[in-house]
Amino acid sequence: MRFETKCVHTGVDKDGTFNSCTTPIYTTSTFYWDSLENHKGFDYTRSGNPTRSAMEENIAALECGVSCRATSTGMSAITLVMHLFKPGDHIIAGDDIYGGTYRLFADVFTKWGIKFSFVKMGDIENVKSALTPETKAIWIETPSNPLMNLVDIQAVVKVASDADTDIITIADNTFCSPYLQRPIEYGVDIVIHSTTKYLNGHSDVVGGCVISRTEELAERVAYHSNSLGLGCSPFDAWLVLRGIKTLGPRMEAHQHGAMALARMLETHPKVEHVYYPGLESHRDHELAKTQQDGFGGMLSFDVKEGRSAAEKVMLNTKLFLLAESLGGVESLIEYPESMSHASMTLEARRAAGITEKTVRVSVGIENSEDLVADMKQALDS
Ligand SMILES: Cc1ncc(COP(=O)(O)O)c(C=O)c1O
């Protein structure tokens, strides 16, 4: 099956009783046993639920992994993965990763004794020089949030496999979705998602998932997911499974609109810089062409005159809602400085290149001419 067909069919048909075409929502905490030894594959919803399994089967197929575990949020997916490590372990990550991930690493898990190095991962030499004998993982987020910097996935996988110690690679694939990028195909060991974003795609659920490349990792992930109690509810799993059915057409519409918007912004006199990998001017345009199957629906731009001008743009748009999050059918606009990246210190934001001029946009699936016209009037006003 090709990608769009898997989106619609994989994992979905789970009703042998009435042959419903969609997956039933099994709203039960527990399942009765046929005997003291036998049940029908599920005993308790924290450990497993047929609706959640349907969604997990679907996402594992899309990401080319052996298994997927669905969690209550993207952050709980990351929390789950962090439990594969122990105090003293060292992890390398980009300095411009999602603010919530940065906070979880730099604050919460640092207090647990896990050590992190945040480096500019666009230059693979920085990754190599951050290696220590304790390095156990390299965290990849590409394109990064909000400045759309790319990390060369294959180069990072090579650094990990060339190392003398066992290092696993983990990729947050939220921004691209498996429609545009499948890190496991490049040898990445674990992929995580905030399913809140493109996979669900309708801004009506928060969720996450962890996909493993090997059975060994899958077992460890499943064990910790059950032990920590991080699984998502059957209803949330059902919503995400329903959303995924239209992932392909939605991603095409998102990136069509993003490209049109990026081209307009690039020539607008009030805009200093546009961060969109689809533009020839983008630092990582060539890498995006080889590593991704498209350029995605996220972009950021710097407004020349700084915060007050940026604020006017964000308040004057009519179609772009001033809101955090991304990947939904409706276009959103936000200010990383006080919104999505407020959990980073000012110093960390500046080091990552996020300034008072930076505005981030999640381009929805509305008509691209309407979006361009609305953004233009907001900039001109
Ligand atoms: C790239 C990325 N990873 C992870 C997360 C966390 O996901 P959630 O908000 O579902 O916990 C986000 C949220 O914005 C994100 O943008």
PDB file of C-alpha atoms in Angstrom, residues 1-11 61:
ATOM      1  CA  MET A   1       0.000   0.000   0.000  1.00  0.00           C
ATOM      2  CA  ARG A   2       1.171   3.514  -0.745  1.00  0.00           C
ATOM      3  CA  PHE A   3       1.184   6.232   1.909  1.00  0.00           C
ATOM      4  CA  GLU A   4      -2.303   7.749   1.417  1.00  0.00           C
ATOM      5  CA  THR A   5      -3.868   4.274   1.266  1.00  0.00           C
ATOM      6  CA  LYS A   6      -2.199   3.273   4.534  1.00  0.00           C
ATOM      7  CA  CYS A   7      -3.547   6.483   6.115  1.00  0.00           C
ATOM      8  CA  VAL A   8      -7.103   5.442   5.291  1.00  0.00           C
ATOM      9  CA  HIS A   9      -6.934   1.684   5.904  1.00  0.00           C
ATOM     10  CA  THR A  10      -4.119   0.502   8.190  1.00  0.00           C
ATOM     11  CA  GLY A  11      -5.318  -0.562  11.627  1.00  0.00           C
ATOM     12  CA  ALA A  61       3.064   1.742   9.399  1.00  0.00           C
TER      13      ALA A  61
END
